[in-house]
mmCIF file of C-alpha atoms in Angstrom:
data_model
loop_
_atom_site.group_PDB
_atom_site.id
_atom_site.type_symbol
_atom_site.label_atom_id
_atom_site.label_comp_id
_atom_site.label_asym_id
_atom_site.label_seq_id
_atom_site.Cartn_x
_atom_site.Cartn_y
_atom_site.Cartn_z
ATOM 1 C CA MET A 10 -142.088 88.226 4.394
ATOM 2 C CA LEU A 11 -140.840 87.046 7.780
ATOM 3 C CA LYS A 12 -138.147 85.013 6.027
ATOM 4 C CA ARG A 13 -136.902 88.108 4.170
ATOM 5 C CA ILE A 14 -136.820 90.124 7.387
ATOM 6 C CA LEU A 15 -134.804 87.401 9.100
ATOM 7 C CA GLN A 16 -132.419 87.180 6.131
ATOM 8 C CA PHE A 17 -131.973 90.954 6.117
ATOM 9 C CA GLY A 18 -131.354 90.967 9.852
ATOM 10 C CA PHE A 19 -128.756 88.229 9.490
ATOM 11 C CA VAL A 20 -126.914 90.216 6.803
ATOM 12 C CA ILE A 21 -126.878 93.336 9.006
ATOM 13 C CA ILE A 22 -125.544 91.378 11.995
ATOM 14 C CA PHE A 23 -122.916 89.661 9.835
ATOM 15 C CA CYS A 24 -121.673 92.938 8.346
ATOM 16 C CA PHE A 25 -121.615 94.642 11.746
ATOM 17 C CA SER A 26 -119.642 91.783 13.275
ATOM 18 C CA ASN A 27 -117.114 92.004 10.430
ATOM 19 C CA LEU A 28 -116.708 95.744 10.937
ATOM 20 C CA THR A 29 -116.249 95.239 14.668
ATOM 21 C CA ALA A 30 -113.652 92.534 14.077
ATOM 22 C CA GLN A 31 -111.726 94.782 11.695
ATOM 23 C CA LYS A 32 -111.905 97.696 14.098
ATOM 24 C CA ASP A 33 -110.568 95.607 16.973
ATOM 25 C CA GLU A 34 -107.882 93.761 14.985
ATOM 26 C CA PHE A 35 -105.127 95.755 16.695
ATOM 27 C CA ARG A 36 -104.841 97.988 19.732
ATOM 28 C CA ASN A 37 -105.533 101.719 19.484
ATOM 29 C CA LEU A 38 -103.307 103.957 21.613
ATOM 30 C CA GLU A 39 -103.776 107.641 22.322
ATOM 31 C CA ASN A 40 -100.968 109.721 20.841
ATOM 32 C CA LYS A 41 -100.679 113.384 21.814
ATOM 33 C CA ALA A 42 -96.904 113.441 21.378
ATOM 34 C CA PHE A 43 -96.028 113.456 17.677
ATOM 35 C CA SER A 44 -97.408 113.486 14.167
ATOM 36 C CA VAL A 45 -96.339 113.664 10.539
ATOM 37 C CA GLY A 46 -94.194 116.706 9.742
ATOM 38 C CA GLU A 47 -92.193 116.638 12.972
ATOM 39 C CA ARG A 48 -88.481 117.317 12.475
ATOM 40 C CA LEU A 49 -85.938 117.579 15.313
ATOM 41 C CA THR A 50 -82.309 118.572 14.755
ATOM 42 C CA PHE A 51 -79.496 117.982 17.265
ATOM 43 C CA ASP A 52 -75.842 118.858 17.575
ATOM 44 C CA VAL A 53 -73.847 115.778 18.553
ATOM 45 C CA LYS A 54 -70.905 116.614 20.797
ATOM 46 C CA TYR A 55 -67.901 114.634 21.923
ATOM 47 C CA GLY A 56 -66.813 116.463 25.030
ATOM 48 C CA PHE A 57 -66.839 120.157 24.100
ATOM 49 C CA VAL A 58 -66.393 119.494 20.374
ATOM 50 C CA THR A 59 -69.367 119.431 18.007
ATOM 51 C CA ALA A 60 -68.709 116.295 15.992
ATOM 52 C CA GLY A 61 -71.926 115.765 14.048
ATOM 53 C CA VAL A 62 -75.598 116.410 13.443
ATOM 54 C CA ALA A 63 -78.565 114.128 14.142
ATOM 55 C CA VAL A 64 -82.041 114.500 12.665
ATOM 56 C CA MET A 65 -85.208 112.717 13.814
ATOM 57 C CA GLU A 66 -88.178 113.225 11.517
ATOM 58 C CA ILE A 67 -91.554 111.924 10.393
ATOM 59 C CA PRO A 68 -91.732 113.086 6.769
ATOM 60 C CA GLN A 69 -94.813 111.191 5.662
ATOM 61 C CA ILE A 70 -97.490 108.576 6.236
ATOM 62 C CA LYS A 71 -97.319 105.422 4.115
ATOM 63 C CA LYS A 72 -99.230 102.156 3.769
ATOM 64 C CA ILE A 73 -97.912 98.786 4.929
ATOM 65 C CA ALA A 74 -100.063 95.673 5.322
ATOM 66 C CA LYS A 75 -103.126 97.821 4.552
ATOM 67 C CA ARG A 76 -102.360 100.011 7.574
ATOM 68 C CA ASP A 77 -101.396 103.686 7.817
ATOM 69 C CA VAL A 78 -97.864 103.983 9.194
ATOM 70 C CA PHE A 79 -95.617 106.857 10.217
ATOM 71 C CA HIS A 80 -92.391 106.741 8.221
ATOM 72 C CA VAL A 81 -89.841 107.653 10.898
ATOM 73 C CA ARG A 82 -86.224 108.439 10.017
ATOM 74 C CA PHE A 83 -83.242 108.972 12.303
ATOM 75 C CA ASN A 84 -79.947 110.027 10.711
ATOM 76 C CA VAL A 85 -76.604 110.741 12.362
ATOM 77 C CA ASN A 86 -73.764 112.218 10.305
ATOM 78 C CA SER A 87 -70.374 113.400 11.462
ATOM 79 C CA LEU A 88 -69.283 116.833 10.264
ATOM 80 C CA GLU A 89 -66.890 116.944 7.316
ATOM 81 C CA SER A 90 -64.308 118.515 9.612
ATOM 82 C CA PHE A 91 -64.599 115.453 11.873
ATOM 83 C CA ASP A 92 -64.708 112.804 9.129
ATOM 84 C CA GLY A 93 -60.936 112.476 9.049
ATOM 85 C CA LEU A 94 -60.937 111.371 12.688
ATOM 86 C CA PHE A 95 -64.050 109.195 12.675
ATOM 87 C CA LYS A 96 -66.585 109.268 9.852
ATOM 88 C CA VAL A 97 -70.180 108.431 10.774
ATOM 89 C CA ARG A 98 -73.125 107.938 8.424
ATOM 90 C CA ASP A 99 -75.862 106.144 10.366
ATOM 91 C CA ARG A 100 -79.462 105.759 9.261
ATOM 92 C CA TYR A 101 -82.396 104.177 11.080
ATOM 93 C CA GLU A 102 -85.927 103.886 9.740
ATOM 94 C CA THR A 103 -89.086 102.475 11.238
ATOM 95 C CA TYR A 104 -92.617 102.247 9.927
ATOM 96 C CA LEU A 105 -94.856 102.826 12.923
ATOM 97 C CA ASP A 106 -98.549 101.959 12.954
ATOM 98 C CA VAL A 107 -100.463 105.237 13.252
ATOM 99 C CA LYS A 108 -103.212 103.878 15.503
ATOM 100 C CA GLY A 109 -101.432 101.133 17.424
ATOM 101 C CA LEU A 110 -97.905 102.628 17.667
ATOM 102 C CA PHE A 111 -96.122 99.364 16.882
ATOM 103 C CA PRO A 112 -93.644 98.730 14.032
ATOM 104 C CA TRP A 113 -94.223 96.954 10.732
ATOM 105 C CA ARG A 114 -90.717 97.380 9.354
ATOM 106 C CA PHE A 115 -87.323 98.450 10.683
ATOM 107 C CA GLU A 116 -84.049 99.280 8.945
ATOM 108 C CA GLN A 117 -80.603 99.998 10.363
ATOM 109 C CA HIS A 118 -77.657 101.104 8.222
ATOM 110 C CA ILE A 119 -74.472 101.774 10.179
ATOM 111 C CA ARG A 120 -71.292 103.330 8.796
ATOM 112 C CA GLU A 121 -68.865 104.194 11.601
ATOM 113 C CA GLY A 122 -65.182 104.365 10.706
ATOM 114 C CA ASN A 123 -64.265 100.985 9.241
ATOM 115 C CA PHE A 124 -67.331 99.308 10.740
ATOM 116 C CA SER A 125 -70.540 98.778 8.797
ATOM 117 C CA ARG A 126 -73.777 96.925 9.473
ATOM 118 C CA ASP A 127 -77.063 96.605 7.619
ATOM 119 C CA PHE A 128 -80.108 95.061 9.222
ATOM 120 C CA SER A 129 -83.793 95.039 8.360
ATOM 121 C CA ALA A 130 -86.844 93.261 9.724
ATOM 122 C CA PHE A 131 -90.453 92.989 8.632
ATOM 123 C CA PHE A 132 -92.811 92.544 11.566
ATOM 124 C CA ASP A 133 -95.887 90.517 10.668
ATOM 125 C CA GLN A 134 -98.059 91.684 13.526
ATOM 126 C CA ARG A 135 -100.876 89.390 12.413
ATOM 127 C CA LYS A 136 -98.757 86.244 12.617
ATOM 128 C CA ASN A 137 -96.459 87.438 15.439
ATOM 129 C CA SER A 138 -93.312 86.872 13.425
ATOM 130 C CA ALA A 139 -90.283 88.902 12.357
ATOM 131 C CA LYS A 140 -88.662 88.197 9.005
ATOM 132 C CA THR A 141 -85.015 89.128 8.413
ATOM 133 C CA SER A 142 -82.392 88.103 5.855
ATOM 134 C CA LYS A 143 -81.328 85.345 8.277
ATOM 135 C CA GLY A 144 -84.721 83.791 8.906
ATOM 136 C CA THR A 145 -88.169 84.152 10.451
ATOM 137 C CA TYR A 146 -88.550 84.444 14.214
ATOM 138 C CA LYS A 147 -91.422 84.307 16.682
ATOM 139 C CA ILE A 148 -92.191 87.621 18.389
ATOM 140 C CA PRO A 149 -94.662 88.700 21.085
ATOM 141 C CA PRO A 150 -97.563 90.964 20.085
ATOM 142 C CA TYR A 151 -96.567 94.602 19.533
ATOM 143 C CA VAL A 152 -92.844 94.005 19.935
ATOM 144 C CA ASN A 153 -90.717 97.095 19.242
ATOM 145 C CA ASP A 154 -87.599 97.960 17.365
ATOM 146 C CA ILE A 155 -85.306 100.440 19.083
ATOM 147 C CA VAL A 156 -86.704 103.480 17.235
ATOM 148 C CA SER A 157 -90.378 102.589 17.615
ATOM 149 C CA ALA A 158 -89.745 101.959 21.326
ATOM 150 C CA PHE A 159 -88.479 105.520 21.709
ATOM 151 C CA TYR A 160 -91.545 107.004 20.022
ATOM 152 C CA LEU A 161 -93.849 104.773 22.067
ATOM 153 C CA ALA A 162 -92.088 105.959 25.239
ATOM 154 C CA ARG A 163 -93.022 109.535 24.322
ATOM 155 C CA THR A 164 -96.701 108.611 24.742
ATOM 156 C CA LEU A 165 -96.326 107.007 28.181
ATOM 157 C CA ASN A 166 -97.529 108.715 31.352
ATOM 158 C CA PHE A 167 -94.507 109.055 33.626
ATOM 159 C CA ASP A 168 -96.544 111.019 36.183
ATOM 160 C CA SER A 169 -97.707 107.679 37.540
ATOM 161 C CA LEU A 170 -94.133 106.618 38.352
ATOM 162 C CA LYS A 171 -91.868 107.380 41.277
ATOM 163 C CA VAL A 172 -88.186 108.067 40.662
ATOM 164 C CA GLY A 173 -86.498 104.746 39.951
ATOM 165 C CA GLU A 174 -89.642 103.006 38.716
ATOM 166 C CA SER A 175 -89.910 101.912 35.104
ATOM 167 C CA PHE A 176 -92.028 100.859 32.162
ATOM 168 C CA HIS A 177 -91.167 97.508 30.600
ATOM 169 C CA LEU A 178 -90.953 97.238 26.801
ATOM 170 C CA GLU A 179 -89.594 94.554 24.476
ATOM 171 C CA ASN A 180 -87.208 95.114 21.579
ATOM 172 C CA PHE A 181 -86.474 92.750 18.676
ATOM 173 C CA PHE A 182 -83.049 92.851 17.035
ATOM 174 C CA LYS A 183 -81.231 90.380 14.762
ATOM 175 C CA ASP A 184 -82.812 87.128 15.964
ATOM 176 C CA LYS A 185 -83.939 87.741 19.543
ATOM 177 C CA VAL A 186 -86.330 89.695 21.703
ATOM 178 C CA TYR A 187 -84.559 91.754 24.362
ATOM 179 C CA PRO A 188 -85.987 93.462 27.451
ATOM 180 C CA LEU A 189 -86.051 97.239 27.309
ATOM 181 C CA ASP A 190 -86.901 98.962 30.576
ATOM 182 C CA VAL A 191 -87.426 102.727 30.590
ATOM 183 C CA VAL A 192 -86.577 104.100 34.039
ATOM 184 C CA TYR A 193 -87.949 107.424 35.301
ATOM 185 C CA ARG A 194 -85.123 109.541 36.772
ATOM 186 C CA GLY A 195 -86.923 112.712 37.857
ATOM 187 C CA LYS A 196 -87.250 116.262 36.540
ATOM 188 C CA GLU A 197 -84.837 119.015 35.557
ATOM 189 C CA LYS A 198 -84.794 122.317 33.683
ATOM 190 C CA VAL A 199 -82.549 122.163 30.611
ATOM 191 C CA LYS A 200 -81.152 124.972 28.461
ATOM 192 C CA VAL A 201 -80.076 124.167 24.894
ATOM 193 C CA GLU A 202 -79.769 126.149 21.675
ATOM 194 C CA ALA A 203 -83.444 125.502 20.843
ATOM 195 C CA GLY A 204 -84.586 127.021 24.155
ATOM 196 C CA THR A 205 -85.049 126.336 27.850
ATOM 197 C CA PHE A 206 -87.395 123.521 28.786
ATOM 198 C CA ASN A 207 -88.845 121.866 31.873
ATOM 199 C CA CYS A 208 -87.994 118.215 31.349
ATOM 200 C CA ILE A 209 -88.427 114.738 32.699
ATOM 201 C CA MET A 210 -85.411 112.447 32.643
ATOM 202 C CA ILE A 211 -85.586 108.836 31.520
ATOM 203 C CA GLU A 212 -82.966 106.120 31.268
ATOM 204 C CA PRO A 213 -83.493 103.364 28.685
ATOM 205 C CA LEU A 214 -81.757 100.182 29.797
ATOM 206 C CA VAL A 215 -80.806 98.989 26.319
ATOM 207 C CA VAL A 216 -79.371 95.495 26.006
ATOM 208 C CA GLU A 217 -79.076 95.363 22.213
ATOM 209 C CA GLY A 218 -80.267 97.153 19.111
ATOM 210 C CA GLY A 219 -78.129 100.232 18.597
ATOM 211 C CA LEU A 220 -79.319 103.845 18.626
ATOM 212 C CA PHE A 221 -78.795 104.539 22.336
ATOM 213 C CA LYS A 222 -76.635 101.563 23.275
ATOM 214 C CA SER A 223 -73.447 102.521 25.128
ATOM 215 C CA GLU A 224 -70.894 101.267 27.594
ATOM 216 C CA GLY A 225 -72.588 103.066 30.460
ATOM 217 C CA ASN A 226 -75.857 104.770 31.280
ATOM 218 C CA ILE A 227 -77.878 106.899 28.890
ATOM 219 C CA ILE A 228 -80.068 109.752 30.094
ATOM 220 C CA ILE A 229 -82.681 111.360 27.850
ATOM 221 C CA TRP A 230 -84.386 114.651 28.682
ATOM 222 C CA LEU A 231 -87.964 114.962 27.356
ATOM 223 C CA THR A 232 -90.212 117.999 27.680
ATOM 224 C CA ASP A 233 -92.496 117.661 30.690
ATOM 225 C CA ASP A 234 -95.763 117.777 28.752
ATOM 226 C CA ASN A 235 -97.813 115.665 26.356
ATOM 227 C CA VAL A 236 -95.311 116.123 23.515
ATOM 228 C CA LYS A 237 -92.315 114.720 25.412
ATOM 229 C CA MET A 238 -90.026 116.166 22.779
ATOM 230 C CA PRO A 239 -86.423 114.993 23.210
ATOM 231 C CA VAL A 240 -84.223 117.915 24.197
ATOM 232 C CA LYS A 241 -80.962 116.317 25.247
ATOM 233 C CA VAL A 242 -79.261 112.914 25.333
ATOM 234 C CA LYS A 243 -76.168 112.096 27.380
ATOM 235 C CA SER A 244 -74.430 108.787 26.740
ATOM 236 C CA LYS A 245 -71.320 107.599 28.536
ATOM 237 C CA ILE A 246 -68.771 105.749 26.426
ATOM 238 C CA LEU A 247 -65.448 104.098 27.235
ATOM 239 C CA ILE A 248 -63.657 107.441 27.162
ATOM 240 C CA GLY A 249 -65.778 110.468 28.069
ATOM 241 C CA SER A 250 -69.327 110.973 26.858
ATOM 242 C CA ILE A 251 -71.350 111.858 23.799
ATOM 243 C CA ASP A 252 -74.093 114.456 24.104
ATOM 244 C CA ALA A 253 -76.872 115.365 21.688
ATOM 245 C CA GLU A 254 -78.594 118.722 22.203
ATOM 246 C CA LEU A 255 -81.646 120.060 20.387
ATOM 247 C CA THR A 256 -80.860 122.999 18.101
ATOM 248 C CA SER A 257 -84.183 123.359 16.271
ATOM 249 C CA TYR A 258 -87.622 121.809 15.994
ATOM 250 C CA GLU A 259 -90.555 122.111 13.606
ATOM 251 C CA GLY A 260 -93.856 120.431 12.907
ATOM 252 C CA ILE A 261 -94.784 120.060 16.581
ATOM 253 C CA LYS A 262 -98.584 119.922 16.409
ATOM 254 C CA PRO A 263 -99.492 120.147 20.131
ATOM 255 C CA LYS A 264 -98.348 123.263 21.956
ATOM 256 C CA LEU A 265 -95.210 122.782 24.038
ATOM 257 C CA ALA A 266 -96.402 123.431 27.575
ATOM 258 C CA ALA A 267 -92.920 122.875 28.990
ATOM 259 C CA THR A 268 -91.216 125.778 27.181
ATOM 260 C CA LYS A 269 -89.697 128.451 29.391
#
């Protein structure tokens, strides 16, 4: 009888330890910022001219590596009226772990004028490796792609920072891991077509990876609340600047406290 009790106790302990190990396999981060169904639409302007439309959305949750992931899409298309000058059809996709907010897969498809680029990476977060068409590369735990880094930044608490201080992230692209610091630049009220919002301003210091890379500084305005919804992006280029301004939003689950 005692033997059976000991055997039963061993089985219970073994099963519990397995469940604990599975539960703690990856980090769990609190996310009050975004969820499935979110869709943000922006006008993209070159100077005073509206040149295109950008859409950031999370249409669904999928499964990768036995994990639930947000399927995140970011598309930028020039308007037909602007295509004759410079046609743009850019698409970025990331598959972001729902609980840990780190990427499992990233895709970049660039069509800008005569330039094109296609890049994809599978992040094996269990083996700390990134596999691309060119090879397999060592990566640190929870490394980001440029899109997942942006969504992760929306969950950070910038209230703890002084102006000029930053959060340090890491971004994998092509065959290397690049530093990606997100600098807090203060607060400002912003009026766009979608409304007027109290915002915080951040500056991502992007070395490589596309999306927000430019010849100069990039400033992003996020609502000053838990959602940190992007409202405006200003990016300096060689000649002038490119702005993206929010025109509509839907699927925002938390209430926007920063709306005015």
